[in-house]
Tab-separated table of C-alpha atoms in Angstrom:
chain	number	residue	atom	x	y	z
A	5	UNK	CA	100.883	123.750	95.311
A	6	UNK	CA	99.523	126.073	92.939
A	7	UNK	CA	96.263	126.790	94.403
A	8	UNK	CA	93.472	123.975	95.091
A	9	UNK	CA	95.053	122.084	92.531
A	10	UNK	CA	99.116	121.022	92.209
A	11	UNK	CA	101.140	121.543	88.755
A	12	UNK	CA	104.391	121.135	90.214
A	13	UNK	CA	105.747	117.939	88.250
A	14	UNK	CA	107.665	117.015	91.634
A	15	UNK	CA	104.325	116.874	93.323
A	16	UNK	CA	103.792	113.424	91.402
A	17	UNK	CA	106.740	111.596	92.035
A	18	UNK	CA	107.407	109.049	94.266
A	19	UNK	CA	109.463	105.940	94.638
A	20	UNK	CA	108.743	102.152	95.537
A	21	UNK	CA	110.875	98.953	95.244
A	22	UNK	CA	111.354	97.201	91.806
A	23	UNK	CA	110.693	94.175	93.175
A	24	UNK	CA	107.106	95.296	93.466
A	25	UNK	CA	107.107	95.357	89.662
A	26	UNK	CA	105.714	92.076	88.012
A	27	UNK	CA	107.867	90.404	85.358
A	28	UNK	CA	104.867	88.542	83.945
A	29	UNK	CA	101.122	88.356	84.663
A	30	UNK	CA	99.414	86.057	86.734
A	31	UNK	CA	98.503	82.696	85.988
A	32	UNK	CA	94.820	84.147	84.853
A	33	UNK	CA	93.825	87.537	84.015
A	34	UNK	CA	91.062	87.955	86.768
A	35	UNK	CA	93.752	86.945	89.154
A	36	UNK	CA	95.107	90.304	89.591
A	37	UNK	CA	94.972	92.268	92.651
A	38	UNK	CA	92.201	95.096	92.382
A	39	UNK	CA	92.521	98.249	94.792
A	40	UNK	CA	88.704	99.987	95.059
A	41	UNK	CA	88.904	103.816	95.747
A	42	UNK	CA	86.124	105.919	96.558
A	43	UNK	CA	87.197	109.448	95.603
A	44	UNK	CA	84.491	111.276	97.458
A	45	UNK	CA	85.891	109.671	100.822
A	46	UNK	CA	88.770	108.213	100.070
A	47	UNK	CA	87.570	104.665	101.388
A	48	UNK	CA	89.580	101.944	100.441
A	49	UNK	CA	89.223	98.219	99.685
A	50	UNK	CA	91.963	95.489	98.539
A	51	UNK	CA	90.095	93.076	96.401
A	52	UNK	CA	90.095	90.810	93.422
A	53	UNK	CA	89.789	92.070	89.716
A	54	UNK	CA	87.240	88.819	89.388
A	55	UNK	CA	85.088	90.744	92.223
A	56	UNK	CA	84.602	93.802	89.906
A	57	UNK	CA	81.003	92.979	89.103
A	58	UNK	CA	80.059	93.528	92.342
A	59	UNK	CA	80.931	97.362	92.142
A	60	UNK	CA	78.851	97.707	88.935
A	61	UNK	CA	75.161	97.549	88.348
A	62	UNK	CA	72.274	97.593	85.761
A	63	UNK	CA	72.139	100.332	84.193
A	64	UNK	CA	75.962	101.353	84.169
A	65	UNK	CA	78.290	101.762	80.701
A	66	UNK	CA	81.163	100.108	80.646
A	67	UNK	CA	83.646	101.651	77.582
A	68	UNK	CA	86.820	99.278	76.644
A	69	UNK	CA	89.384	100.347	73.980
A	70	UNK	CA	89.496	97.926	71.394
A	71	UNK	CA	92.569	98.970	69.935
A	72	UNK	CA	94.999	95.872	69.367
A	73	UNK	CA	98.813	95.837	70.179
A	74	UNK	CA	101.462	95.625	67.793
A	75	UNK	CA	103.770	93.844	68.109
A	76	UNK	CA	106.029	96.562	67.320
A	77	UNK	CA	108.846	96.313	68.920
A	78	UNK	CA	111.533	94.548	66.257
A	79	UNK	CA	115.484	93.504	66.187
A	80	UNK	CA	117.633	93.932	64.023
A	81	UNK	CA	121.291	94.021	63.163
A	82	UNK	CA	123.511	96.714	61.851
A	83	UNK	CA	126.319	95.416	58.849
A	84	UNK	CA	128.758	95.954	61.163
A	85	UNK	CA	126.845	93.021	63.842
A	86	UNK	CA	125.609	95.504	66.325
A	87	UNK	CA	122.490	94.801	67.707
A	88	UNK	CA	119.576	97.717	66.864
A	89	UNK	CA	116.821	97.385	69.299
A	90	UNK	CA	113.668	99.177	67.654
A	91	UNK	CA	110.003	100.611	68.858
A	92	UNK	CA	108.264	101.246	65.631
A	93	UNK	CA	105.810	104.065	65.974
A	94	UNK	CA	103.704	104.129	63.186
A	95	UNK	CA	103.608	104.561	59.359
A	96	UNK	CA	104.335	107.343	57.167
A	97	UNK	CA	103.618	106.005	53.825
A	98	UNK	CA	104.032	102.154	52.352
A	99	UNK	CA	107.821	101.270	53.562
A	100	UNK	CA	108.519	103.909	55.783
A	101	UNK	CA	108.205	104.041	59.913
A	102	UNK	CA	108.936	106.060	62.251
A	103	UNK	CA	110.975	104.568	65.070
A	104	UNK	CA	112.940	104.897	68.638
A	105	UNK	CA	115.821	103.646	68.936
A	106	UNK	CA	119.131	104.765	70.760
A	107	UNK	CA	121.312	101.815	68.790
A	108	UNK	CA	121.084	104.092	65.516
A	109	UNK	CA	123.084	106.668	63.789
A	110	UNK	CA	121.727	108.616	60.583
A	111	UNK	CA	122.742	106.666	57.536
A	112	UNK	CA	123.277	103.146	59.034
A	113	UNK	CA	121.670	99.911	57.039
A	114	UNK	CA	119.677	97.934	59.770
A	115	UNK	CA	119.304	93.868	58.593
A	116	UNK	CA	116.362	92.302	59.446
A	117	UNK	CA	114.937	88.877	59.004
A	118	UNK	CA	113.404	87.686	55.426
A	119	UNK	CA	116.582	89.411	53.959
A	120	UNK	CA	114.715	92.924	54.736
A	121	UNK	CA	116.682	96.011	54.989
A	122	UNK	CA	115.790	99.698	56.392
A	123	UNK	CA	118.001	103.131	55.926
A	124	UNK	CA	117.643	104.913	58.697
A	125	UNK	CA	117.497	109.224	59.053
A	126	UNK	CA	116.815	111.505	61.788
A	127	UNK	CA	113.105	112.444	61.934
A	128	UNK	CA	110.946	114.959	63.944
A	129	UNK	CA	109.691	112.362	66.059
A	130	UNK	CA	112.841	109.903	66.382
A	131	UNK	CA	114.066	108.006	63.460
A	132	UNK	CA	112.637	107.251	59.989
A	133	UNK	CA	113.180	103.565	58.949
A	134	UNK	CA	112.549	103.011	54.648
A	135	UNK	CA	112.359	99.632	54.935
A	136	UNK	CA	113.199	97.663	51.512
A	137	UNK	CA	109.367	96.000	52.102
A	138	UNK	CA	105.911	98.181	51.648
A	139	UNK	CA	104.785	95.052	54.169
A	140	UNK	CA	106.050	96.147	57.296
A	141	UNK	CA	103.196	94.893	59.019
A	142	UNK	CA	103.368	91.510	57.745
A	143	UNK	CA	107.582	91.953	59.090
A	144	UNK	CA	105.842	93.009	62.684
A	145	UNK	CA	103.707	89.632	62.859
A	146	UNK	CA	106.363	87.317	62.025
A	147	UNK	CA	109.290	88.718	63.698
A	148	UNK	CA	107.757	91.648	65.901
A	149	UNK	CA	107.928	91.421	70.131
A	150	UNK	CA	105.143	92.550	72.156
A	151	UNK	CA	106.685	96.295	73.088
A	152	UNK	CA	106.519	95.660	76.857
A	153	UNK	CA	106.986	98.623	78.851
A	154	UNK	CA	111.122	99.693	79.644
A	155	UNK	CA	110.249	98.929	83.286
A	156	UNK	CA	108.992	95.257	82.710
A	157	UNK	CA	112.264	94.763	80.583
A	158	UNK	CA	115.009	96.208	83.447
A	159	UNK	CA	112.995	93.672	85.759
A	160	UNK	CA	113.505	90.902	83.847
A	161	UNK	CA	116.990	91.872	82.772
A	162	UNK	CA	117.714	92.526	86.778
A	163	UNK	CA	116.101	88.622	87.752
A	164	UNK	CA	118.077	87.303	85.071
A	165	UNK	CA	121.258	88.937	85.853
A	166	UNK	CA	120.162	87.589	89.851
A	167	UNK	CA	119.597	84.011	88.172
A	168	UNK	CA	116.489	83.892	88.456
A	169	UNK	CA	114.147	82.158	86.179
A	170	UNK	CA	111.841	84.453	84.363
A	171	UNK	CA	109.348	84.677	81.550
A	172	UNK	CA	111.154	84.469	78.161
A	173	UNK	CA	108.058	83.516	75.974
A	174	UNK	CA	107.850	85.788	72.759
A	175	UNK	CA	104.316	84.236	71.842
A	176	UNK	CA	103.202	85.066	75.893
A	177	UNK	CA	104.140	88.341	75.580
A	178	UNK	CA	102.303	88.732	72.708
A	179	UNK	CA	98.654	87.054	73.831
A	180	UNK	CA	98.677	88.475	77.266
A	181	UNK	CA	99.680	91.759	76.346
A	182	UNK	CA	96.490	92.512	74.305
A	183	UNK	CA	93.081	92.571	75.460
A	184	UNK	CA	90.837	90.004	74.933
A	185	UNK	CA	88.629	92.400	73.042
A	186	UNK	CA	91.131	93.715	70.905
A	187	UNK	CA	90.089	94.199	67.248
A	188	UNK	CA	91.599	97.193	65.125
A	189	UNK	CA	95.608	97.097	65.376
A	190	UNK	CA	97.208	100.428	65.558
A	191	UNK	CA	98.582	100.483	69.330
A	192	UNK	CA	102.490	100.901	69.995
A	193	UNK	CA	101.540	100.088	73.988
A	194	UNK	CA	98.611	98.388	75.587
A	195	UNK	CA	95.824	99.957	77.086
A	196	UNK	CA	96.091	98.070	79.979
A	197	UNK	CA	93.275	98.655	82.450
A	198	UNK	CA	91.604	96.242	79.771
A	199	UNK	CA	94.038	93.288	80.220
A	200	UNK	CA	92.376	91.894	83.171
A	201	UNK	CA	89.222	91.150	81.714
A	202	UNK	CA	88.218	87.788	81.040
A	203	UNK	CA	85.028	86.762	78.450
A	204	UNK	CA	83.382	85.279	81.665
A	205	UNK	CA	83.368	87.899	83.507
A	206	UNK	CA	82.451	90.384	80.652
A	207	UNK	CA	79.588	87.833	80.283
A	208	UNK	CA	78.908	87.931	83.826
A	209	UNK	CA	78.068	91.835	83.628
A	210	UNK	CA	76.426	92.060	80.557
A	211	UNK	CA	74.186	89.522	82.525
A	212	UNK	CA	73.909	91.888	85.404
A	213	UNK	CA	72.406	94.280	83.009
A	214	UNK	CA	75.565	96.239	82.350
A	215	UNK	CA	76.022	97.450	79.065
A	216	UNK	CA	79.525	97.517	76.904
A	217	UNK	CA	80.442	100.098	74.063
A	218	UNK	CA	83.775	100.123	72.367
A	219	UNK	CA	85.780	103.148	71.479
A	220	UNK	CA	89.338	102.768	69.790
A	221	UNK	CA	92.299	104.723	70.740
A	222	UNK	CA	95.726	103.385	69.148
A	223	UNK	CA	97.737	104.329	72.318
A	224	UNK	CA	100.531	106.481	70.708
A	225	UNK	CA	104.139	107.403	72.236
A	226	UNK	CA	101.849	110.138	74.047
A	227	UNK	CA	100.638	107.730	76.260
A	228	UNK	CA	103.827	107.103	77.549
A	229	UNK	CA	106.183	109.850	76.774
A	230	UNK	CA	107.701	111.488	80.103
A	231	UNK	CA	106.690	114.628	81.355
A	232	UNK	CA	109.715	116.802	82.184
A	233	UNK	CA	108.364	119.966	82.079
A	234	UNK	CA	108.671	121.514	85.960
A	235	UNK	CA	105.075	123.110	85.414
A	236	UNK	CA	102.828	120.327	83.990
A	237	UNK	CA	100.594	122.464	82.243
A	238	UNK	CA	103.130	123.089	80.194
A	239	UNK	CA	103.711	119.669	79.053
A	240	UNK	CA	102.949	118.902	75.136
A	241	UNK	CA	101.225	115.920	74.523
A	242	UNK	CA	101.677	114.212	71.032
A	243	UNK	CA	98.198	113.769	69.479
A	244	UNK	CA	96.962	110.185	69.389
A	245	UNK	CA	94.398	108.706	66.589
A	246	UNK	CA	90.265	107.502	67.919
A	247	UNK	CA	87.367	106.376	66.703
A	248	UNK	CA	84.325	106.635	68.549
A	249	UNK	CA	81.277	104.639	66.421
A	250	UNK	CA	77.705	105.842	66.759
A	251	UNK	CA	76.089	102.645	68.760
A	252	UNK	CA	78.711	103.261	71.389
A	253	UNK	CA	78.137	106.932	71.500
A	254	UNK	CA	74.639	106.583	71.881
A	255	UNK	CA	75.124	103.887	74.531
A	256	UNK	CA	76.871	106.506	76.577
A	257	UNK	CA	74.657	109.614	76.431
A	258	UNK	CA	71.470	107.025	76.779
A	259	UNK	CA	72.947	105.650	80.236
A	260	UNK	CA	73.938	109.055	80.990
A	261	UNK	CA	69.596	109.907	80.141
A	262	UNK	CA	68.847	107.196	82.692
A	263	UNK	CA	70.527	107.528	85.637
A	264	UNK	CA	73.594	105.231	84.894
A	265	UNK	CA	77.073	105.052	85.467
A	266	UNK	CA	79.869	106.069	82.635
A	267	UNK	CA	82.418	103.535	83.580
A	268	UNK	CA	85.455	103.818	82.073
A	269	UNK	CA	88.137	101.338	81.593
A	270	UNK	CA	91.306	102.596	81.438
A	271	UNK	CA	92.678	106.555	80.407
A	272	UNK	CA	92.799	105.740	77.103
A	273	UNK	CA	88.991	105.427	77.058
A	274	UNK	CA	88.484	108.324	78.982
A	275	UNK	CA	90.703	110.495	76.779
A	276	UNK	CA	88.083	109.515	73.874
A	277	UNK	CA	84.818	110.419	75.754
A	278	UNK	CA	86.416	113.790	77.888
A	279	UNK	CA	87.720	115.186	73.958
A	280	UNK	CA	84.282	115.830	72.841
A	281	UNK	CA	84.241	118.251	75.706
A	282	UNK	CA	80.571	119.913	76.470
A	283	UNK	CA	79.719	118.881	72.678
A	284	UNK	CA	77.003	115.746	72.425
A	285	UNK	CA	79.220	112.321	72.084
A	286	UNK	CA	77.360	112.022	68.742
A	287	UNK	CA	79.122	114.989	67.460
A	288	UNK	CA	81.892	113.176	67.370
A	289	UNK	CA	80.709	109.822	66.037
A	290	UNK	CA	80.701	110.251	62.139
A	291	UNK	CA	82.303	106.693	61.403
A	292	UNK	CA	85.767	108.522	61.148
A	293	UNK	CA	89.346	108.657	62.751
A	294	UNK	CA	89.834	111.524	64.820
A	295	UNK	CA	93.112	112.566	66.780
A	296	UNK	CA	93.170	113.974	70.487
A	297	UNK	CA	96.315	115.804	72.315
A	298	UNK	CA	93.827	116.312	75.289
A	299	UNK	CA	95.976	116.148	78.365
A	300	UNK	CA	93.633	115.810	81.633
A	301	UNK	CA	94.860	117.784	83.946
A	302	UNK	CA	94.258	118.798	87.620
A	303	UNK	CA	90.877	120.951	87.950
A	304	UNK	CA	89.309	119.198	84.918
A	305	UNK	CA	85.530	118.796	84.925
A	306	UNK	CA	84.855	114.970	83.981
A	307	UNK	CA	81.873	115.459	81.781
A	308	UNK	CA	80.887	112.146	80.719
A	309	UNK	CA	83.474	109.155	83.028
A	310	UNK	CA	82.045	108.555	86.387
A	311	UNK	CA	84.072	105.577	86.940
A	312	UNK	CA	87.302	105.085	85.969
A	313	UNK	CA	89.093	101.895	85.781
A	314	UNK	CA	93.078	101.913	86.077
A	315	UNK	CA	96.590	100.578	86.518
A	316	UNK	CA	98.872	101.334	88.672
A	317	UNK	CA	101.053	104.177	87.062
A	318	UNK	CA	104.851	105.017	87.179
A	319	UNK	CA	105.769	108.324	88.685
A	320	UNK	CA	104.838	111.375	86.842
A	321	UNK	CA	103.555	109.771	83.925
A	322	UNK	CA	100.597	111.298	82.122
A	323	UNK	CA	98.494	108.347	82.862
A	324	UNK	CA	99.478	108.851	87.139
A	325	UNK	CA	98.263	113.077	86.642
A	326	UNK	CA	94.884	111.833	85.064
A	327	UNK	CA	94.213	109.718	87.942
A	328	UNK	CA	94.860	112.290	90.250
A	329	UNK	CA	92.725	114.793	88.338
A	330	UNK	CA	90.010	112.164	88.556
A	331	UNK	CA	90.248	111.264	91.858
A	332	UNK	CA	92.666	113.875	93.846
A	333	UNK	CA	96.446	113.760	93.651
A	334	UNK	CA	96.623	113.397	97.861
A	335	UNK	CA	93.789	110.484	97.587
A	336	UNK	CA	95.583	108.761	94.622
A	337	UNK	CA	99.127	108.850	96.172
A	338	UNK	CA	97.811	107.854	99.625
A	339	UNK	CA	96.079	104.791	98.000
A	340	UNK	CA	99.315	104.203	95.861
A	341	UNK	CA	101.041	104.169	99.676
């Protein structure tokens, strides 16, 4: 411990089966299990994600990400045959990526389908593809896989290699790993608090009186990008591109005016509202793209989420230390138990 607060990256690990992982969602998105924490008393309840409107009431703001998934994750084949398995990141200019991959070497031709090619050269941030196409986008939506997380993958690799049958859908993968709000593409993972939402029950609490603003974050590789620093604080975290329009900023400073509840879904979300800091929201709503490499931290003061909807999050991730700062590391892990 380093005083009331822990930075010790060992103080957020922790290990559970991988059978506990889920190879695929269930059969409807409201379906999934919902855990309800209260962090003042660290009450809680095991419940359905359909039940969430019963937590919220009139009055409250609920904030979803409506950044869209690509489908980013793309195969190809080296001259030689080899396979190259690819996680584009985004785009430098027309034509040229930036991409992970540990099938590459610097100077190798990667094939892909519609006779497109790519050179490929070390880069500050992986590997820089120059595809032989300005349209890599149009490459991502015909050929692209939903970039499911390493995790899901070695699960479904390890039921497969039991015999097992498991989800092998491309066209799955890509519907049910994208919200069903999802509007501006620019995401390399999903923000995934969102992807149990259903337009039912996002009708059913707009009924209820709740209101809904939208934010975008395109979750970035420093969503996911391990921490491996000993001391967290010392962790760098790669910026990642938001928008936050007017009408949504106003929605939240309004409900904030009257009483209401700042409910955010997901730490993508809350990364958007926390970066304007003790500013007004507004002064960060000018219609424009803005980047954030705010990493919430232990002994942050949450100025404008008072709820915060999450996943489940693998140990010592930056996602896992937000929850904790949100809610207390000891309450989060004992829930997580």
């Amino acid at each position: 411990m380093n005083g009331p607060h822990s930075f010790r990256l060992d103080d957020y690990a922790f290990s559970f089966p991988e059978s506990l992982i889920a190879a695929a969602p269930p059969a409807e998105r409201d379906e999934a299990r919902l855990l309800v924490l209260n962090r003042k008393t660290g009450e809680s309840r095991h419940e359905r994600f359909a039940e969430l409107a019963g937590h919220l009431r009139a009055g409250d703001c609920l904030v979803l990400n409506r950044s869209r998934v690509l489908s980013a994750r793309l195969i190809g084949r080296k001259t030689t045959g080899g396979k190259v398995d690819l996680l584009l990141l985004r785009e430098v200019e027309p034509g040229t990526w930036t991409a992970l991959s540990t099938d590459l070497k610097a100077g190798v031709d990667v094939l892909f389908p519609d006779g497109v090619r790519a050179e490929a050269a070390p880069g500050t941030d992986g590997w820089t593809l120059r595809f032989s196409t300005a349209d890599v986008l149009g490459l991502l939506s015909r050929h692209g896989l939903a970039p499911l997380p390493p995790y899901i993958l070695k699960r479904r690799k390890a039921l497969s290699a039991a015999g097992a049958p498991g989800p092998c859908d491309p066209a799955a993968d890509r519907e049910r790993y994208q919200t069903v709000y999802a509007r501006e593409a620019g995401s390399i993972a999903a923000p995934t608090a969102g992807l149990h939402f259903t337009p039912p029950l996002l009708a059913a609490l707009k009924e209820r009186g709740v209101r809904v603003a939208e934010v975008v974050l395109h979750v970035g590789r420093g969503t996911f990008m391990p921490v491996t620093a000993p001391d967290i604080r010392e962790h760098a975290m790669p910026a990642e591109r938001f928008e936050l329009p007017p009408a949504s900023a106003e929605a939240v400073e309004r409900t904030r005016e009257e009483g209401g509840r700042v409910v955010a879904v997901g730490t993508s979300a809350t990364r958007v509202l926390e970066s304007a800091g003790d500013a007004p929201l507004r002064a960060l709503a000018d219609g424009g793209m803005h980047s954030t490499d705010l990493f919430i931290l232990p002994g942050h003061r949450f100025r404008w989420v008072d709820v915060l909807i999450t996943n489940f999050h693998q140990p010592t991730s930056t996602p896992l230390i937000l929850a904790s700062a949100f809610a207390g590391r000891e309450r989060i892990l004992a829930a997580y138990r």
